[in-house]
Coordinates of C-alpha atoms and ligand atoms in Angstrom, one line a residue:
M1 CA 5.9 12.9 9.2
K2 CA 2.9 11.5 7.5
I3 CA 3.2 10.2 4.2
V4 CA 1.0 8.5 1.7
M5 CA 2.4 6.1 -1.0
L6 CA 0.5 6.3 -4.3
G7 CA 1.3 3.6 -7.2
A8 CA -0.3 1.0 -9.3
P9 CA -0.4 -2.4 -7.5
G10 CA 2.8 -3.8 -7.6
A11 CA 5.2 -0.8 -7.7
G12 CA 6.3 -1.3 -4.8
K13 CA 4.5 0.6 -2.5
G14 CA 4.6 -2.2 0.7
T15 CA 8.3 -2.7 0.2
Q16 CA 9.5 1.2 0.2
A17 CA 6.5 1.9 3.1
K18 CA 8.2 -0.6 5.1
K19 CA 11.8 0.7 4.9
I20 CA 10.3 4.3 5.5
A21 CA 8.6 3.1 8.7
E22 CA 12.1 1.6 9.7
K23 CA 14.1 4.5 8.9
Y24 CA 12.1 7.3 10.3
G25 CA 10.4 5.3 13.0
V26 CA 7.0 5.9 12.1
P27 CA 4.1 3.2 11.7
H28 CA 3.3 1.2 8.4
I29 CA -0.2 1.2 7.5
S30 CA -1.5 -1.0 5.0
T31 CA -5.1 -1.2 4.6
G32 CA -4.6 -4.3 2.1
D33 CA -2.3 -6.0 5.0
I34 CA -4.7 -5.2 7.6
F35 CA -8.0 -6.8 5.5
R36 CA -5.8 -9.7 4.7
A37 CA -5.2 -10.5 8.7
N38 CA -8.7 -9.9 8.9
I39 CA -9.5 -12.4 6.5
K40 CA -7.0 -14.8 7.8
N41 CA -8.6 -14.3 11.5
N42 CA -12.0 -15.1 9.2
T43 CA -13.7 -12.1 10.7
E44 CA -16.7 -10.4 9.8
L45 CA -14.8 -7.6 8.1
G46 CA -12.4 -10.3 6.4
K47 CA -15.6 -12.2 5.4
K48 CA -17.0 -9.1 3.2
A49 CA -13.5 -7.8 2.1
K50 CA -12.7 -11.2 0.6
E51 CA -15.8 -11.1 -1.9
F52 CA -14.1 -7.9 -3.5
M53 CA -10.5 -8.6 -3.1
D54 CA -10.8 -11.8 -5.0
Q55 CA -12.2 -10.1 -7.7
G56 CA -9.7 -7.1 -8.0
L57 CA -11.9 -4.9 -6.9
L58 CA -11.9 -1.9 -4.3
V59 CA -13.5 -2.7 -0.8
P60 CA -16.3 -0.3 -0.6
D61 CA -15.3 3.2 0.8
E62 CA -17.7 2.5 4.6
L63 CA -15.7 -0.3 5.5
T64 CA -12.5 1.1 4.7
L65 CA -12.9 4.3 6.1
D66 CA -14.4 2.9 9.7
L67 CA -11.3 0.6 9.6
I68 CA -8.7 3.4 8.7
M69 CA -10.2 5.9 11.1
D70 CA -9.9 3.6 14.3
R71 CA -6.5 2.9 13.5
F72 CA -5.1 6.4 13.5
K73 CA -6.3 6.7 17.1
Q74 CA -3.6 3.9 18.1
D75 CA -1.1 5.4 20.2
D76 CA 1.7 4.9 17.9
C77 CA 0.3 7.0 15.1
K78 CA 1.3 10.5 17.2
N79 CA 4.4 11.2 15.5
G80 CA 3.2 10.3 12.3
Y81 CA 2.7 7.4 9.8
V82 CA 3.0 6.1 6.1
L83 CA 0.0 4.7 4.4
D84 CA 0.0 2.1 1.8
G85 CA -2.8 1.4 -0.4
F86 CA -5.0 4.2 1.5
P87 CA -6.4 6.7 0.5
R88 CA -7.4 4.7 -2.9
T89 CA -10.6 6.8 -4.2
I90 CA -10.9 10.5 -4.4
P91 CA -13.9 10.3 -1.5
Q92 CA -11.2 8.6 0.8
A93 CA -8.7 11.1 -0.1
E94 CA -11.3 13.8 0.7
A95 CA -12.0 12.2 4.1
L96 CA -8.4 12.3 5.2
T97 CA -7.6 15.5 4.3
K98 CA -11.1 16.4 6.3
A99 CA -9.8 14.4 9.4
L100 CA -6.5 15.8 8.9
T101 CA -7.9 19.1 9.0
E102 CA -10.1 19.1 11.9
A103 CA -7.1 17.7 14.1
G104 CA -5.1 20.8 12.7
E105 CA -2.7 18.2 11.0
K106 CA -1.5 17.5 7.8
L107 CA -0.1 15.3 5.0
D108 CA 4.0 15.8 4.8
Y109 CA 4.1 14.1 1.2
A110 CA 2.5 11.9 -1.1
I111 CA 5.1 9.8 -2.7
N112 CA 3.9 8.6 -6.0
V113 CA 5.8 5.1 -7.4
E114 CA 6.0 5.2 -11.1
V115 CA 6.1 1.8 -12.5
P116 CA 4.3 1.2 -16.1
D117 CA 1.7 -1.6 -16.5
E118 CA 4.2 -3.7 -18.6
N119 CA 6.4 -4.6 -15.5
I120 CA 4.1 -5.1 -13.1
V121 CA 3.0 -8.5 -14.1
T122 CA 6.3 -10.1 -13.8
R123 CA 6.9 -8.7 -10.7
M124 CA 3.2 -9.9 -9.1
S125 CA 3.7 -13.5 -10.2
G126 CA 7.2 -13.6 -8.5
R127 CA 6.2 -12.0 -5.2
R128 CA 6.1 -13.5 -1.8
A129 CA 4.4 -12.1 1.0
C130 CA 4.4 -12.6 4.8
I131 CA 1.3 -12.8 6.3
A132 CA 2.3 -12.3 10.0
C133 CA 4.4 -9.2 9.3
G134 CA 3.6 -7.6 6.0
G135 CA 7.2 -8.2 4.7
T136 CA 7.0 -8.4 1.0
Y137 CA 9.7 -10.3 -1.0
H138 CA 10.1 -11.5 -4.8
I139 CA 11.7 -14.5 -5.7
V140 CA 14.1 -13.0 -8.4
F141 CA 14.2 -9.7 -7.3
N142 CA 14.2 -9.3 -3.6
P143 CA 14.6 -12.9 -2.3
T144 CA 14.8 -14.0 1.1
K145 CA 18.2 -15.2 2.8
Q146 CA 16.0 -18.7 2.9
E147 CA 13.3 -20.0 0.3
G148 CA 10.2 -19.7 1.9
V149 CA 10.9 -18.2 5.3
C150 CA 10.3 -14.5 6.3
D151 CA 13.9 -12.6 6.8
A152 CA 12.2 -10.0 9.0
C153 CA 10.0 -12.3 11.7
G154 CA 10.7 -15.7 10.5
G155 CA 7.2 -16.3 9.3
G156 CA 6.2 -18.4 6.5
L157 CA 5.4 -16.7 3.0
V158 CA 2.8 -17.0 0.8
L159 CA 1.3 -16.5 -3.0
R160 CA -1.5 -13.3 -2.4
D161 CA -4.5 -15.0 -3.4
D162 CA -5.3 -11.8 -6.2
D163 CA -1.8 -12.5 -7.9
K164 CA -3.2 -14.5 -10.5
P165 CA -2.9 -12.9 -14.0
E166 CA -6.1 -12.3 -14.6
T167 CA -6.8 -10.4 -11.2
V168 CA -4.2 -8.2 -11.4
A169 CA -5.2 -7.2 -14.8
K170 CA -8.4 -6.4 -13.0
R171 CA -6.3 -4.2 -10.5
L172 CA -4.5 -2.2 -12.8
T173 CA -7.9 -1.4 -14.8
V174 CA -9.1 -0.4 -11.3
Y175 CA -6.2 1.8 -10.2
H176 CA -6.4 3.7 -13.6
D177 CA -10.1 4.5 -12.9
Q178 CA -10.3 4.9 -9.2
T179 CA -6.8 5.6 -7.9
S180 CA -4.8 7.3 -10.2
P181 CA -7.0 10.4 -10.1
L182 CA -5.2 10.7 -6.6
I183 CA -1.9 12.1 -8.3
A184 CA -3.8 15.2 -9.5
Y185 CA -5.2 15.4 -6.0
Y186 CA -2.2 15.6 -4.1
K187 CA -0.2 17.7 -6.9
G188 CA -3.2 20.0 -6.2
Q189 CA -2.3 20.0 -2.3
G190 CA 1.5 20.9 -3.7
I191 CA 2.5 17.4 -1.5
L192 CA 3.2 15.2 -4.5
K193 CA 6.8 13.6 -5.3
D194 CA 7.6 11.1 -8.3
V195 CA 10.0 8.5 -7.9
D196 CA 10.9 6.1 -10.8
G197 CA 9.9 2.8 -9.3
T198 CA 11.7 0.7 -12.1
K199 CA 14.8 1.2 -10.5
D200 CA 16.0 -1.5 -7.9
V201 CA 14.5 -1.6 -4.7
A202 CA 17.7 0.2 -2.8
E203 CA 17.8 3.1 -5.5
V204 CA 14.3 3.8 -5.2
F205 CA 14.9 4.0 -1.5
N206 CA 17.5 6.2 -2.1
D207 CA 15.3 8.7 -4.2
I208 CA 12.8 8.4 -1.5
V209 CA 15.1 9.5 1.4
G210 CA 16.2 12.4 -0.8
I211 CA 13.1 13.7 -0.6
L212 CA 12.0 13.0 2.8
G213 CA 15.6 14.2 4.3
Ligands
AP5_301 P1 -3.1 -3.9 -1.7 O1 -2.5 -5.1 -0.7 O2 -2.8 -2.2 -1.3 O3 -2.5 -4.2 -3.0 P2 -2.0 -3.3 -4.0 O4 -2.3 -1.8 -4.2 O5 -2.6 -3.8 -5.5 O6 -0.5 -2.9 -4.2 P3 0.6 -4.1 -3.9 O7 0.3 -4.8 -2.5 O8 -0.2 -5.8 -4.9 O9 1.8 -3.7 -4.4 P4 2.7 -2.6 -4.1 O10 2.8 -1.6 -4.3 O11 2.7 -3.0 -2.4 O12 3.9 -3.5 -3.9 P5 5.0 -4.8 -3.6 O13 6.1 -3.5 -2.5 O14 4.2 -5.6 -2.9 O15 -4.6 -4.2 -1.7 C1 -5.2 -5.1 -2.0 C2 -6.8 -5.1 -2.0 O16 -7.2 -5.0 -0.8 C3 -7.3 -4.5 -3.0 O17 -7.2 -4.6 -4.4 C4 -8.5 -4.1 -2.8 O18 -9.8 -5.0 -2.8 C5 -8.7 -3.7 -1.3 N1 -8.0 -2.7 -0.8 C6 -7.1 -2.2 0.1 N2 -7.1 -0.8 0.3 C7 -8.0 -0.4 0.0 C8 -9.0 0.7 0.2 N3 -8.0 1.9 0.9 N4 -9.7 0.9 -0.3 C9 -10.7 -0.4 -0.6 N5 -10.0 -1.2 -0.9 C10 -8.7 -1.7 -0.6 O19 5.8 -5.1 -4.7 C11 5.4 -5.8 -5.5 C12 6.4 -7.0 -6.2 O20 7.5 -6.5 -6.7 C13 6.8 -7.7 -4.8 O21 7.4 -9.0 -4.8 C14 8.3 -6.8 -4.5 O22 9.3 -7.6 -3.7 C15 8.9 -6.6 -5.8 N6 9.3 -5.0 -5.9 C16 9.0 -4.2 -5.2 N7 9.9 -3.1 -5.8 C17 10.7 -3.5 -6.6 C18 12.0 -3.0 -7.6 N8 11.9 -1.5 -7.4 N9 12.2 -3.7 -8.4 C19 12.0 -5.0 -9.0 N10 10.9 -5.7 -7.7 C20 10.2 -4.9 -7.0
MG302 MG1 1.2 -3.7 -0.4
ZN303 ZN1 7.5 -11.7 8.1

């Protein structure tokens, strides 16, 4: 099963992708998580990516494409994957379509998690993220059992550097300009499924399972 998650920053792509990955036994591939791991480890890629991410801007397509194409070659991608945060521009989507077509493969679904901009800032300010495993929580809407500790791996939770309100506003603008055109792109491919992302985490997941079967 090959799935792309679409949606604004904070729509719940990562939260749902993780649950999909567990239920369907496919890897959760988040370009944002990969960049953050590189930043934490102070790699060359991390240094370059950080400049853009801290401003709420997209990392250039060249850097992102090399990284993701490498990731697809790993063994765990044999039975598919759930992509979260990639593709994010039309050129990235076209590169993905081309790579899949060349391999005789195709995406099954693009799941578009719809949440209005007004709800996003509240979600971001309460978000807590686990750098170790990519687990995502919310102090009110999706709290951990023990404060500050990841339920899944016991790692410490952090606030993301790009979750400041002014950076969130920039990310929303970038989303509407550069990423939302992917909704029409995947509608054109006949694989777009919209879900209402304002429902609670479990209800959104139920709706997604209803689509994936
Ligand atoms: P990325 O890490 O992908 O961030 P994003 O798209 O901005 O999305 P988020 O991770 O902020 O939100 P999400 O939709 O995953 O929501 P979450 O589940 O956490 O990218 C970060 C940066 O990296 C980009 O700005 C860019 O610079 C760079 N980048 C990454 N990929 C790139 C690419 N392909 N090309 C170029 N640059 C790239 O949920 C948010 C919060 O809400 C959480 O606290 C959660 O607990 C809570 N929540 C979730 N669902 C619900 C619900 N139903 N009800 C209530 N609360 C909920
Ligand atoms: Mg995310
Ligand atoms: Zn964790």
